[in-house]
PDB file of C-alpha atoms in Angstrom:
ATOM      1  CA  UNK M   1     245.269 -29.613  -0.228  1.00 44.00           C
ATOM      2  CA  UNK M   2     249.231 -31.198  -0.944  1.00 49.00           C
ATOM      3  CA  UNK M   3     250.059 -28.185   0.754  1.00 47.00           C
ATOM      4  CA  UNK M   4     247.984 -28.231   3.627  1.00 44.00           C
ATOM      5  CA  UNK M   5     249.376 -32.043   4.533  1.00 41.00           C
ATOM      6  CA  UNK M   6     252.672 -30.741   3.683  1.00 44.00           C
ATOM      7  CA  UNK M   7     252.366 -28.203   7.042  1.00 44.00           C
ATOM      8  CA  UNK M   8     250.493 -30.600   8.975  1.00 42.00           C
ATOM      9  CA  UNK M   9     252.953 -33.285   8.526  1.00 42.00           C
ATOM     10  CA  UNK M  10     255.619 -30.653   9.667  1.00 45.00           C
ATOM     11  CA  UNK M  11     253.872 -29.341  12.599  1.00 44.00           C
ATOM     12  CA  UNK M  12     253.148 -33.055  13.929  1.00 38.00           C
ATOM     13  CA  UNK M  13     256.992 -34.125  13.249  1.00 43.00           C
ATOM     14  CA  UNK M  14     257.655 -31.254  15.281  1.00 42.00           C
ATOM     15  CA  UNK M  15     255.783 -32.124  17.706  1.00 41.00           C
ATOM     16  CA  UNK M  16     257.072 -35.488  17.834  1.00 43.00           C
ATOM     17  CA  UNK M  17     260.558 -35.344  17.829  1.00 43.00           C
ATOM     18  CA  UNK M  18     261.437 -32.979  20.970  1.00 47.00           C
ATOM     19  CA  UNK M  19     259.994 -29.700  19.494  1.00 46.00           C
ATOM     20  CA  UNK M  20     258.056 -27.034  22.309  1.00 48.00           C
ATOM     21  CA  UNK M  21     254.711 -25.875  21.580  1.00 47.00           C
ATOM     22  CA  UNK M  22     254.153 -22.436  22.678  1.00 49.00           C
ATOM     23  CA  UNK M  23     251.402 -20.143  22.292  1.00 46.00           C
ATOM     24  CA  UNK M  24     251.286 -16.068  23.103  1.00 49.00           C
ATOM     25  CA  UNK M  25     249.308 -13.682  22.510  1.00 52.00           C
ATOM     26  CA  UNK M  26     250.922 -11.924  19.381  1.00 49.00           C
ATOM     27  CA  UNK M  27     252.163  -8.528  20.028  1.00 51.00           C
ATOM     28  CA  UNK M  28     250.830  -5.698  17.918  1.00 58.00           C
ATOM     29  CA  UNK M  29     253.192  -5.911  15.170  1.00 62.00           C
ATOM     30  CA  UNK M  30     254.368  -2.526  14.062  1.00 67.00           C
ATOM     31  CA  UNK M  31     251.911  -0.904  11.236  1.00 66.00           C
ATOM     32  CA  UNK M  32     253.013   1.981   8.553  1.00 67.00           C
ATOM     33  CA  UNK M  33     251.190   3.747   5.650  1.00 69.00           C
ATOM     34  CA  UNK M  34     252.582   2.023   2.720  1.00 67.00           C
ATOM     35  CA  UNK M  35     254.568   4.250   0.455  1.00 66.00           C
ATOM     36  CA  UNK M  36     253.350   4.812  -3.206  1.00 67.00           C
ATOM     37  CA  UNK M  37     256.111   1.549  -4.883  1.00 67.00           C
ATOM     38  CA  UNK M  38     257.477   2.073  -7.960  1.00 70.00           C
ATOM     39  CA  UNK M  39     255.256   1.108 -10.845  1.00 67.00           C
ATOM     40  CA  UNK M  40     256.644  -0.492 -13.872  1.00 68.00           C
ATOM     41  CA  UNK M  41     255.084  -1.117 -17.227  1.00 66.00           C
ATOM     42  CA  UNK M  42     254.094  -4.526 -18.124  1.00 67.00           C
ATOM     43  CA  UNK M  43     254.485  -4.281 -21.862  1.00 67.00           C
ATOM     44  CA  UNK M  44     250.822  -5.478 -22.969  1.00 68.00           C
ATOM     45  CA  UNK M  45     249.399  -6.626 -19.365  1.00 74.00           C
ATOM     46  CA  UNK M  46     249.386  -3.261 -17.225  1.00 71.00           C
ATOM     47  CA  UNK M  47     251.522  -2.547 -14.062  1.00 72.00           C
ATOM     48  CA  UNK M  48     253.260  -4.160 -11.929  1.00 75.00           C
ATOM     49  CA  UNK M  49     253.843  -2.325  -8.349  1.00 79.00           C
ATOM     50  CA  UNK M  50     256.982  -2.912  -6.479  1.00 83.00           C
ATOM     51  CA  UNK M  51     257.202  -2.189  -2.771  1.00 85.00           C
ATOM     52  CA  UNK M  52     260.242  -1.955  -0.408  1.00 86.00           C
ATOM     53  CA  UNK M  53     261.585  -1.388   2.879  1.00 88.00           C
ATOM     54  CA  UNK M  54     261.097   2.114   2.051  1.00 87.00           C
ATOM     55  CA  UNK M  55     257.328   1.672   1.345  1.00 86.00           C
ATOM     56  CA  UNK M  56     256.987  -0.154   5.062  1.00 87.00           C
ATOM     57  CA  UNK M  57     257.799  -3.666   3.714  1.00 89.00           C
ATOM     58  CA  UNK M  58     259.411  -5.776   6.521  1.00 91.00           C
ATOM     59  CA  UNK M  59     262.613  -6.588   4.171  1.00 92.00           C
ATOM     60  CA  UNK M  60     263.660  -6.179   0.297  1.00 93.00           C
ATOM     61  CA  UNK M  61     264.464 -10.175   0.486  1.00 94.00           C
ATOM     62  CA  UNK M  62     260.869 -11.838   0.078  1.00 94.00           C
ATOM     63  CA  UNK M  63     260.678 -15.470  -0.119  1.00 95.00           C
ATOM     64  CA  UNK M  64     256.539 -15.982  -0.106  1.00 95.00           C
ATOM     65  CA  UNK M  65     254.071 -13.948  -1.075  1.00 93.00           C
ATOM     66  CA  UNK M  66     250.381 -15.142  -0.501  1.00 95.00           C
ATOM     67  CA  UNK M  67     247.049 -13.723  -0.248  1.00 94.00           C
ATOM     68  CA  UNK M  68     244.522 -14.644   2.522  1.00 95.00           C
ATOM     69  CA  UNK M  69     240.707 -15.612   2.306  1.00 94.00           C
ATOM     70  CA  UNK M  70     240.331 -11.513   3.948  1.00 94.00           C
ATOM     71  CA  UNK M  71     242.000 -10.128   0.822  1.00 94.00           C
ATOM     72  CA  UNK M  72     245.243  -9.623   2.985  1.00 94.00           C
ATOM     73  CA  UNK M  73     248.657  -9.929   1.405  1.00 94.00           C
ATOM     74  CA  UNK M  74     251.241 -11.735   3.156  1.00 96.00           C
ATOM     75  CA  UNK M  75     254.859 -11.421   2.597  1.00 96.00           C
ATOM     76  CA  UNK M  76     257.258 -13.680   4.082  1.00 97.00           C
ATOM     77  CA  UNK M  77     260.799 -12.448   4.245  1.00 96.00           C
ATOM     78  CA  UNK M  78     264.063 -13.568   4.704  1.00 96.00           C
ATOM     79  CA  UNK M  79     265.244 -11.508   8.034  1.00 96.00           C
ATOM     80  CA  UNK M  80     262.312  -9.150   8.287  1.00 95.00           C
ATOM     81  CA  UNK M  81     259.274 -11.648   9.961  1.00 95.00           C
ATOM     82  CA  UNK M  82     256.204 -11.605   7.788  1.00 95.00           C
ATOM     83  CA  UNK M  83     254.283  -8.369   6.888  1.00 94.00           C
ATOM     84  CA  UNK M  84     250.670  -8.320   5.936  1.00 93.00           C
ATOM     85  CA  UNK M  85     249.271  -5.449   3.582  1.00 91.00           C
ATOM     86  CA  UNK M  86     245.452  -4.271   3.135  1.00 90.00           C
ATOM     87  CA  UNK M  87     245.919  -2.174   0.571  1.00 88.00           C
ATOM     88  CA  UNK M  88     247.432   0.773   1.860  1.00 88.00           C
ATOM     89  CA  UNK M  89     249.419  -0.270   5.362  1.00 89.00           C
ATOM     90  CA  UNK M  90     252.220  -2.761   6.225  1.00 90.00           C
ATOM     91  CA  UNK M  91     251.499  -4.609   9.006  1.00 92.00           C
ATOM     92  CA  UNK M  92     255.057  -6.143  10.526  1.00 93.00           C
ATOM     93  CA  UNK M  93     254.949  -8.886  12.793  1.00 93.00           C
ATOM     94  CA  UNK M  94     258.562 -10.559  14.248  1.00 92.00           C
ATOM     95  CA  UNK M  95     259.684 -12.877  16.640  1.00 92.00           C
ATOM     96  CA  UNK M  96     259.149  -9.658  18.763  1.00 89.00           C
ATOM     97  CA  UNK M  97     255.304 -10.499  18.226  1.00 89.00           C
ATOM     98  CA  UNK M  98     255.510 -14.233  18.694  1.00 89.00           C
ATOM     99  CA  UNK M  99     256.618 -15.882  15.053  1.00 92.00           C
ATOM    100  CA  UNK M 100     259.012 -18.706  15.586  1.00 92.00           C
ATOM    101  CA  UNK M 101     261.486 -16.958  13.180  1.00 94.00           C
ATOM    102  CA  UNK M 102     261.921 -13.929  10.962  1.00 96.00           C
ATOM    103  CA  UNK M 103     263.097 -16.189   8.634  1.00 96.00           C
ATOM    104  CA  UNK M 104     259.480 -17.296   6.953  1.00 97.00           C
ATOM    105  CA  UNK M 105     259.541 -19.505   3.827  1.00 96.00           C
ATOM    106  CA  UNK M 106     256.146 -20.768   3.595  1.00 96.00           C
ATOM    107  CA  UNK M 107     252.809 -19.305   4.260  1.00 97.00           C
ATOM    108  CA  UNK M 108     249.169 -21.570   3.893  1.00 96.00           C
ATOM    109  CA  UNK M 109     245.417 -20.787   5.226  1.00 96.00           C
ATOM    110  CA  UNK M 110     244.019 -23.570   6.954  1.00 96.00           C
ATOM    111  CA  UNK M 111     239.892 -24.350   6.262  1.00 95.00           C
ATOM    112  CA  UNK M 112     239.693 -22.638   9.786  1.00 95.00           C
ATOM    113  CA  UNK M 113     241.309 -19.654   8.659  1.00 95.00           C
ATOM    114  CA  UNK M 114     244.675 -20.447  10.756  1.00 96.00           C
ATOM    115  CA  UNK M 115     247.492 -18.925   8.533  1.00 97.00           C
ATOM    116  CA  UNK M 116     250.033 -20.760   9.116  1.00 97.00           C
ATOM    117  CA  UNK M 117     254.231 -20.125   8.701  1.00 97.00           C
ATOM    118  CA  UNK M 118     256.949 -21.873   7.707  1.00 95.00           C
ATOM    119  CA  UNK M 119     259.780 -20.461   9.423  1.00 93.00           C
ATOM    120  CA  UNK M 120     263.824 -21.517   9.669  1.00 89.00           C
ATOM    121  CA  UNK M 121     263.554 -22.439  13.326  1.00 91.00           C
ATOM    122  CA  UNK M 122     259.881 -24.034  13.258  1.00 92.00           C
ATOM    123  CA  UNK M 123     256.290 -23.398  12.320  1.00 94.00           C
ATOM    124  CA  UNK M 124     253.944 -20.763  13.873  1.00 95.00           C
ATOM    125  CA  UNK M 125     250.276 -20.926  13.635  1.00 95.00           C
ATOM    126  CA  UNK M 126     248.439 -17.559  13.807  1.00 94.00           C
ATOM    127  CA  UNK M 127     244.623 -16.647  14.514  1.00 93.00           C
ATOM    128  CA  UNK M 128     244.395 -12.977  14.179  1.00 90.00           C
ATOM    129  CA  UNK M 129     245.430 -12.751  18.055  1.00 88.00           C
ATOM    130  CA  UNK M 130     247.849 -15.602  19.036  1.00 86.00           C
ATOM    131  CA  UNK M 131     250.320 -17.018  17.682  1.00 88.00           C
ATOM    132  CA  UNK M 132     251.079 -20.745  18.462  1.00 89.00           C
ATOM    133  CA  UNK M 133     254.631 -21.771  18.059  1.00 86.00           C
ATOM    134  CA  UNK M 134     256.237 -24.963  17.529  1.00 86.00           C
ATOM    135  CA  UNK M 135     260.353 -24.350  17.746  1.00 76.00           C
ATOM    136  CA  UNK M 136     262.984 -26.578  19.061  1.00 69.00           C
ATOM    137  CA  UNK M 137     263.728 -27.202  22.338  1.00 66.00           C
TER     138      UNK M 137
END
């Protein structure tokens, strides 16, 4: 909930202080099979996976990980957008696709289902089709 009033509060400064609201249709983001990681053993726990640009990952630098209410995993990178994995495919989306910045540092699910992004240049709001930007003018 902190959270949640965290990137509300953020969105309406935005919004108040000479920040543009946009809102596009998000492009189709750029999908690849996910390579196989490297797996490492957690001494006493199990495995831990690690994936990287190499596996379809937007970039190696990831700030946020978070995982949705649809069992999707989002990674928010530093340079590489946000990319959103199923299970077994990357799904890339960039500024190309509508997100206010590759640069994404925070990532939250609104009670609507809105994930929403905290990028370097401004928050984007995304519904499974559109994305809804709020940048500086």
């Amino acid at each position: 909930m902190r959270m949640m009033y965290l990137v509300l509060m953020a969105v309406l400064a935005l919004v108040g202080t000479g920040h543009a609201a946009t809102s596009v249709k998000a492009g189709p983001g750029r999908s690849v099979k996910a390579g196989p990681g490297k797996t490492t053993i957690a001494q006493g726990i199990g495995q831990w996976r690690r994936y990287t640009t190499e596996d379809g990952l937007a970039h190696d630098l990831v700030y946020k990980t978070f995982q949705d209410r649809q069992g999707y995993v989002w990674f928010g990178t530093i340079g590489g957008g946000v990319s959103r994995y199923d299970g077994q495919t990357f799904t890339t989306f960039s500024t190309e696709d509508g997100l206010a910045s590759n640069i994404v540092t925070r990532i939250y699910q609104d009670s609507k289902g809105i994930i929403w992004f905290g990028t370097y240049e401004g928050a984007s709001s995304y519904d499974g089709s559109r994305f809804k930007g709020f940048k500086k003018e």
